[in-house]
Coordinates of C-alpha atoms and ligand atoms in Angstrom, one line a residue:
X1 CA -185.3 -64.6 -21.2
X2 CA -182.0 -65.7 -19.6
X3 CA -180.2 -69.0 -20.0
X4 CA -178.9 -70.7 -16.9
X5 CA -177.3 -74.3 -16.3
X6 CA -179.7 -76.1 -13.9
X7 CA -179.7 -79.4 -12.0
X8 CA -183.1 -80.7 -10.8
X9 CA -181.2 -84.0 -9.3
X10 CA -177.8 -85.3 -8.2
X11 CA -175.5 -87.2 -10.2
X12 CA -172.4 -86.6 -12.6
X13 CA -172.5 -82.8 -14.1
X14 CA -173.4 -84.1 -17.8
X15 CA -176.1 -86.4 -16.4
X16 CA -177.6 -83.7 -14.4
X17 CA -177.0 -80.2 -15.7
X18 CA -178.8 -78.6 -19.0
X19 CA -179.1 -75.3 -20.1
X20 CA -182.7 -73.8 -19.3
X21 CA -184.1 -70.9 -20.9
X22 CA -185.9 -69.3 -17.8
X23 CA -187.8 -65.8 -17.5
X24 CA -185.8 -62.8 -16.5
X25 CA -184.6 -62.9 -12.9
X26 CA -186.8 -60.6 -10.3
X27 CA -185.3 -57.4 -9.3
X28 CA -182.6 -57.5 -6.6
X29 CA -183.7 -57.1 -3.1
X30 CA -182.5 -54.6 -0.7
X31 CA -178.7 -55.1 -0.4
X32 CA -178.5 -57.3 -3.4
X33 CA -177.1 -56.7 -7.0
X34 CA -177.9 -58.4 -10.1
X35 CA -174.7 -59.2 -12.3
X36 CA -174.7 -59.8 -16.2
X37 CA -172.4 -62.6 -15.9
X38 CA -169.3 -62.3 -18.2
X39 CA -167.1 -65.3 -16.9
X40 CA -167.3 -68.0 -14.4
X41 CA -164.3 -70.2 -13.2
X42 CA -165.1 -73.9 -12.8
X43 CA -164.3 -75.6 -9.6
X44 CA -164.3 -79.0 -8.0
X45 CA -166.7 -78.1 -5.7
X46 CA -169.4 -77.6 -8.6
X47 CA -168.8 -81.4 -9.4
X48 CA -169.3 -82.2 -5.5
X49 CA -172.4 -79.8 -5.8
X50 CA -174.0 -81.9 -8.7
X51 CA -173.0 -85.1 -7.0
X52 CA -174.7 -84.2 -3.7
X53 CA -171.5 -84.4 -1.9
X54 CA -170.7 -81.0 -0.8
X55 CA -171.4 -80.2 2.8
X56 CA -173.9 -77.5 1.5
X57 CA -176.5 -79.3 -0.3
X58 CA -179.1 -76.8 -1.9
X59 CA -182.4 -78.1 -2.8
X60 CA -183.0 -78.1 -6.6
X61 CA -183.3 -76.3 -9.0
X62 CA -179.5 -75.7 -8.3
X63 CA -177.1 -73.8 -10.5
X64 CA -173.5 -74.0 -9.7
X65 CA -170.8 -71.5 -10.4
X66 CA -169.0 -70.0 -7.5
X67 CA -166.7 -67.6 -8.9
X68 CA -168.0 -65.0 -11.3
X69 CA -166.8 -61.5 -13.0
X70 CA -169.7 -59.5 -14.4
X71 CA -171.2 -56.1 -14.7
X72 CA -173.8 -54.9 -12.3
X73 CA -176.9 -54.1 -14.2
X74 CA -179.6 -53.8 -11.4
X75 CA -179.0 -52.8 -7.8
X76 CA -181.5 -53.3 -5.0
X77 CA -182.0 -50.6 -2.1
X78 CA -178.6 -49.7 -0.5
X79 CA -176.3 -51.1 -3.2
X80 CA -176.9 -48.4 -5.9
X81 CA -173.5 -47.2 -5.8
X82 CA -172.5 -50.6 -7.5
X83 CA -174.7 -49.8 -10.6
X84 CA -172.8 -50.3 -13.9
X85 CA -169.5 -51.4 -11.9
X86 CA -167.3 -54.3 -13.2
X87 CA -166.9 -56.9 -10.3
X88 CA -165.8 -60.2 -9.1
X89 CA -168.1 -62.0 -6.9
X90 CA -169.0 -65.3 -5.1
X91 CA -172.6 -66.0 -5.3
X92 CA -174.3 -67.9 -2.6
X93 CA -175.7 -71.3 -3.5
X94 CA -178.5 -72.2 -4.9
X95 CA -178.2 -69.3 -7.1
X96 CA -174.6 -70.0 -8.8
X97 CA -173.3 -68.1 -11.4
X98 CA -173.2 -70.5 -14.3
X99 CA -176.3 -68.3 -16.3
X100 CA -176.6 -64.9 -18.2
X101 CA -177.5 -63.4 -14.8
X102 CA -177.0 -63.9 -11.2
X103 CA -178.4 -62.0 -8.0
X104 CA -175.6 -61.7 -5.3
X105 CA -175.2 -59.8 -2.0
X106 CA -173.8 -56.8 -2.4
X107 CA -171.4 -57.2 0.4
X108 CA -169.4 -60.0 -1.5
X109 CA -169.0 -57.9 -4.6
X110 CA -165.6 -56.2 -5.3
X111 CA -164.8 -53.8 -8.2
X112 CA -162.7 -55.6 -11.2
X113 CA -159.7 -53.5 -11.9
X114 CA -159.9 -52.5 -15.6
X115 CA -156.6 -54.0 -16.1
X116 CA -157.7 -57.8 -15.0
X117 CA -159.6 -59.2 -17.9
X118 CA -162.9 -60.9 -16.8
X119 CA -161.4 -64.6 -17.9
X120 CA -158.4 -63.8 -15.4
X121 CA -160.6 -62.2 -12.7
X122 CA -163.1 -65.2 -12.8
X123 CA -160.2 -67.3 -11.7
X124 CA -159.5 -65.3 -8.3
X125 CA -162.5 -65.2 -6.3
X126 CA -162.5 -68.8 -4.6
X127 CA -159.3 -70.3 -5.8
X128 CA -156.9 -67.7 -4.8
X129 CA -158.8 -66.7 -1.8
X130 CA -158.7 -70.1 -0.6
X131 CA -155.0 -70.4 -1.2
X132 CA -154.4 -67.1 0.5
X133 CA -156.2 -67.8 3.5
X134 CA -154.6 -71.6 3.7
X135 CA -151.4 -69.9 3.9
X136 CA -152.6 -67.4 6.5
X137 CA -154.1 -70.2 8.6
X138 CA -150.8 -71.9 8.2
X139 CA -148.7 -68.7 9.4
X140 CA -146.2 -69.4 6.6
X141 CA -143.3 -67.2 6.9
X142 CA -140.6 -66.7 4.2
X143 CA -138.0 -69.4 4.0
X144 CA -140.2 -72.1 5.0
X145 CA -141.0 -75.3 2.9
X146 CA -144.6 -75.8 1.7
X147 CA -145.9 -79.3 0.2
X148 CA -149.1 -78.9 -1.8
X149 CA -151.1 -81.7 -3.3
X150 CA -153.0 -81.7 -6.7
X151 CA -150.2 -79.2 -7.4
X152 CA -151.4 -78.7 -11.3
X153 CA -155.2 -78.0 -10.1
X154 CA -156.7 -74.7 -9.4
X155 CA -156.2 -74.4 -5.7
X156 CA -152.7 -76.2 -6.1
X157 CA -151.3 -73.8 -8.4
X158 CA -152.9 -70.7 -6.7
X159 CA -151.0 -72.0 -3.4
X160 CA -147.6 -72.5 -5.1
X161 CA -147.7 -69.1 -6.7
X162 CA -148.6 -67.3 -3.5
X163 CA -146.1 -69.4 -1.5
X164 CA -143.3 -68.7 -4.0
X165 CA -144.4 -64.9 -3.8
X166 CA -143.9 -65.2 -0.1
X167 CA -140.4 -66.7 -0.2
X168 CA -141.2 -70.2 0.6
X169 CA -139.8 -73.6 -1.1
X170 CA -142.5 -75.5 -2.8
X171 CA -142.6 -79.3 -3.0
X172 CA -145.8 -80.3 -5.1
X173 CA -147.5 -83.7 -5.9
X174 CA -149.6 -84.3 -8.9
X175 CA -150.8 -87.2 -10.9
X176 CA -148.4 -87.9 -13.8
X177 CA -145.7 -86.3 -15.7
X178 CA -147.5 -84.0 -17.6
X179 CA -149.1 -82.4 -14.5
X180 CA -145.6 -82.6 -12.6
X181 CA -144.0 -80.4 -15.4
X182 CA -146.8 -77.9 -14.9
X183 CA -145.9 -77.9 -11.0
X184 CA -142.6 -77.1 -11.8
X185 CA -143.5 -74.6 -14.7
X186 CA -145.5 -73.0 -11.6
X187 CA -142.4 -72.4 -9.4
X188 CA -142.2 -75.9 -7.2
X189 CA -138.7 -76.8 -6.6
X190 CA -139.5 -80.4 -6.6
X191 CA -142.6 -82.2 -8.4
X192 CA -143.7 -85.6 -7.2
X193 CA -145.8 -87.9 -9.4
X194 CA -147.8 -89.4 -6.4
X195 CA -149.3 -92.1 -8.4
X196 CA -146.1 -93.8 -9.1
X197 CA -143.9 -92.6 -6.2
X198 CA -143.9 -92.3 -2.5
X199 CA -144.3 -88.7 -2.0
X200 CA -143.5 -89.4 1.9
X201 CA -140.0 -90.8 1.2
X202 CA -139.2 -88.1 -1.7
X203 CA -140.3 -85.1 1.0
X204 CA -138.0 -86.8 3.6
X205 CA -135.1 -87.0 0.7
X206 CA -135.9 -83.4 -0.2
X207 CA -135.9 -82.0 3.3
X208 CA -132.7 -84.1 4.6
X209 CA -135.1 -86.0 6.8
X210 CA -136.4 -83.0 8.6
X211 CA -140.0 -82.7 6.8
X212 CA -142.0 -79.6 5.5
X213 CA -143.1 -76.8 7.6
X214 CA -146.6 -76.8 6.1
X215 CA -148.9 -78.9 3.9
X216 CA -152.0 -77.7 2.0
X217 CA -154.1 -80.7 1.0
X218 CA -157.0 -80.4 -1.3
X219 CA -157.0 -84.1 -1.8
X220 CA -157.7 -85.7 1.4
X221 CA -158.3 -89.6 1.5
X222 CA -154.7 -91.1 2.4
X223 CA -153.0 -88.4 1.0
X224 CA -153.8 -86.4 4.2
X225 CA -152.9 -89.1 6.7
X226 CA -149.8 -89.8 4.9
X227 CA -149.1 -86.0 4.8
X228 CA -148.9 -86.0 8.6
X229 CA -145.6 -88.2 8.1
X230 CA -144.2 -85.3 6.2
X231 CA -144.4 -82.6 8.8
X232 CA -141.4 -80.7 10.5
X233 CA -141.3 -80.0 14.1
X234 CA -144.4 -77.6 14.6
X235 CA -145.5 -78.3 11.2
X236 CA -149.0 -77.1 10.2
X237 CA -151.3 -79.0 7.7
X238 CA -154.2 -77.4 6.1
X239 CA -156.8 -79.6 4.8
X240 CA -159.0 -77.6 2.2
X241 CA -160.8 -80.6 0.4
X242 CA -161.3 -84.0 -0.2
X243 CA -161.2 -84.6 -4.1
X244 CA -159.9 -88.0 -3.6
X245 CA -162.7 -89.0 -0.9
X246 CA -162.8 -88.7 3.1
X247 CA -159.8 -89.3 5.0
X248 CA -159.4 -92.0 7.6
X249 CA -159.8 -90.8 11.2
X250 CA -156.6 -89.1 12.4
X251 CA -155.4 -90.4 15.6
X252 CA -154.7 -87.3 17.8
X253 CA -151.5 -89.2 19.1
X254 CA -149.8 -88.8 15.8
X255 CA -150.5 -84.7 16.0
X256 CA -149.2 -84.8 19.8
X257 CA -146.1 -86.8 18.6
X258 CA -145.3 -84.5 15.6
X259 CA -146.1 -81.5 17.6
X260 CA -148.3 -80.5 14.8
X261 CA -151.6 -78.6 13.9
X262 CA -154.1 -79.8 11.9
X263 CA -156.1 -76.8 10.4
X264 CA -159.5 -76.9 8.4
X265 CA -160.2 -74.4 6.0
X266 CA -163.7 -73.7 4.4
X267 CA -163.4 -70.3 2.6
X268 CA -166.3 -69.9 0.2
X269 CA -169.1 -70.7 2.7
X270 CA -167.7 -68.7 5.6
X271 CA -165.1 -66.1 5.0
X272 CA -166.9 -63.4 2.6
X273 CA -169.4 -63.2 5.4
X274 CA -167.4 -63.8 8.7
X275 CA -164.3 -62.1 7.7
X276 CA -165.3 -59.3 4.9
X277 CA -162.5 -57.0 5.8
X278 CA -159.7 -59.3 5.6
X279 CA -161.3 -60.9 2.4
X280 CA -161.3 -57.1 0.8
X281 CA -157.7 -56.7 1.9
X282 CA -156.9 -60.2 0.1
X283 CA -158.5 -59.1 -3.3
X284 CA -156.5 -55.9 -3.2
X285 CA -153.4 -57.9 -2.5
X286 CA -154.2 -60.6 -5.2
X287 CA -155.2 -57.6 -7.7
X288 CA -151.7 -56.2 -7.0
X289 CA -150.0 -59.5 -7.3
X290 CA -151.7 -60.0 -10.8
X291 CA -150.2 -56.7 -11.7
X292 CA -146.7 -57.7 -10.6
X293 CA -147.1 -61.0 -12.3
X294 CA -146.4 -63.0 -9.3
X295 CA -150.1 -64.3 -9.4
X296 CA -151.0 -65.7 -13.0
X297 CA -154.3 -67.5 -12.8
X298 CA -153.6 -70.6 -14.9
X299 CA -156.6 -70.6 -17.3
X300 CA -155.9 -73.6 -19.4
X301 CA -159.0 -73.3 -21.5
X302 CA -162.2 -71.2 -22.2
X303 CA -165.5 -72.9 -22.7
X304 CA -169.0 -71.8 -23.6
X305 CA -172.1 -72.5 -21.1
X306 CA -173.2 -75.4 -23.1
X307 CA -169.9 -76.9 -23.0
X308 CA -169.5 -76.6 -19.2
X309 CA -171.1 -79.7 -17.9
X310 CA -168.7 -81.8 -20.0
X311 CA -165.7 -79.7 -18.7
X312 CA -166.7 -80.3 -15.2
X313 CA -166.7 -84.1 -16.0
X314 CA -163.3 -83.4 -17.1
X315 CA -162.4 -82.0 -14.0
X316 CA -164.1 -84.9 -12.0
X317 CA -161.9 -87.2 -14.0
X318 CA -158.7 -85.7 -13.0
X319 CA -158.0 -84.6 -16.6
X320 CA -157.8 -80.8 -16.2
X321 CA -154.9 -78.8 -15.4
X322 CA -155.3 -75.0 -13.9
X323 CA -158.6 -73.5 -14.7
X324 CA -161.4 -73.9 -17.1
X325 CA -163.2 -70.5 -17.3
X326 CA -166.8 -70.5 -19.2
X327 CA -167.4 -67.1 -20.8
X328 CA -171.0 -65.9 -21.4
X329 CA -170.8 -62.5 -23.1
X330 CA -169.0 -64.2 -26.2
X331 CA -170.9 -65.7 -29.1
X332 CA -171.8 -69.5 -27.9
Ligands
LIG1 N1 -162.1 -75.4 1.4 C1 -162.3 -74.3 0.4 O1 -162.5 -73.3 0.7 C2 -162.1 -74.8 -0.7 C3 -162.1 -73.5 -1.8 C4 -162.0 -74.2 -3.2 C5 -161.4 -75.7 -3.4 N2 -161.7 -76.5 -2.3 C6 -161.3 -78.0 -2.7 O2 -160.2 -78.0 -3.3 C7 -160.2 -79.3 -4.0 C8 -159.3 -78.6 -5.5 O3 -160.4 -78.2 -6.0 P1 -160.1 -77.3 -7.5 O4 -161.3 -76.7 -7.9 O5 -158.8 -76.7 -7.4 O6 -159.7 -78.9 -8.2 P2 -158.5 -79.1 -9.2 O7 -157.2 -79.2 -8.1 O8 -158.5 -78.4 -10.3 O9 -158.8 -80.5 -9.4 C9 -159.1 -81.5 -8.4 C10 -157.6 -82.3 -8.6 O10 -157.5 -83.1 -7.2 C11 -157.0 -84.4 -7.7 N3 -157.5 -85.6 -7.2 C12 -157.2 -86.6 -6.5 N4 -157.7 -87.5 -6.4 C13 -158.9 -87.3 -7.2 C14 -160.1 -88.2 -7.3 N5 -160.3 -89.1 -6.9 N6 -161.1 -87.3 -8.1 C15 -160.8 -86.4 -8.8 N7 -159.5 -85.4 -8.4 C16 -158.8 -86.0 -7.6 C17 -156.5 -84.4 -9.3 O11 -155.4 -83.9 -9.5 P3 -154.2 -85.0 -9.6 O12 -154.6 -85.8 -10.8 O13 -152.6 -84.3 -9.8 O14 -154.1 -85.9 -8.3 C18 -157.6 -83.5 -10.0 O15 -157.0 -82.6 -10.7 C19 -161.6 -79.8 -3.9 O16 -161.4 -80.7 -3.1 C20 -162.1 -78.6 -3.5 O17 -163.4 -79.1 -3.2 C21 -161.8 -76.3 -1.3

């Protein structure tokens, strides 16, 4: 028997997710591997999935969990070389990783260096890859200034660490003084509490009126619309999420006036399949940056499988900092 978090309907995570005891999964098919899951990183998109608000809406029963570290315990035809390996992977929905085993496409599996603990490795696949590709799509170069919203969250911290590692200046926004302190600890030169301060004015002040070269926005809503007022000449705004709700329509005239780029990024649903070589190269770079200490996955808490729905409710309620990791190979 295996244990797995399953949702049969949509709603808030604690309302719809429960631990199910299920028969063992069937053997993996050709080109697939089955992992004994060790650790899973929780993401805001798990909340969106439970609510039925994520652009991908898998039919129930649905198991969330899109970033995992585990050991390959079974391999289908063509994937035998991975048998026994410790790996990281992004499972494809609706077969998420929040359970004792998960079956994934071997093409999205990457060996985990033994120097990186599974708890740390489980924070990398979606969070840091998204930050990595956001900065790539933004064409960030050393010496430029980046504004990142939700700067104490999973993606926000990853963007800050990677931007600092590339020699950029970072301005972060976050909700409340505890979170702005975290942003500064992570390397932000300036952290603005956007629940009590006008971040547009703060950015203007900090850049002598010139604005920032790049905005990475995981929040959406009005924050995205107002971020356009923060851009420098030929600035780039990468929208990666809408934790704060759908943004209002953007008038193209504002992009023309600012000579600005507005760029969308959906990493998990596209890049591992459309750009596998770039994704593997990014994993290697992220593993190396972990080794050098430039990347420090911000694991604030480790919880068990039954505790995961409550942890997702906290994520939805803006009460988390950094990453919460679910461990499955330890006594629950
Ligand atoms: N495009 C992609 O490929 C991709 C990949 C991963 C994640 N994402 C997106 O990136 C965003 C951040 O994801 P994450 O997992 O790293 O989450 P997170 O940043 O750890 O948590 C979400 C944060 O968003 C901020 N927020 C603002 N308004 C909110 C609201 N109304 N409700 C809840 N949170 C609100 C909160 O920070 P403050 O309190 O500081 O405002 C909250 O802590 C999500 O929208 C997610 O869907 C996109």
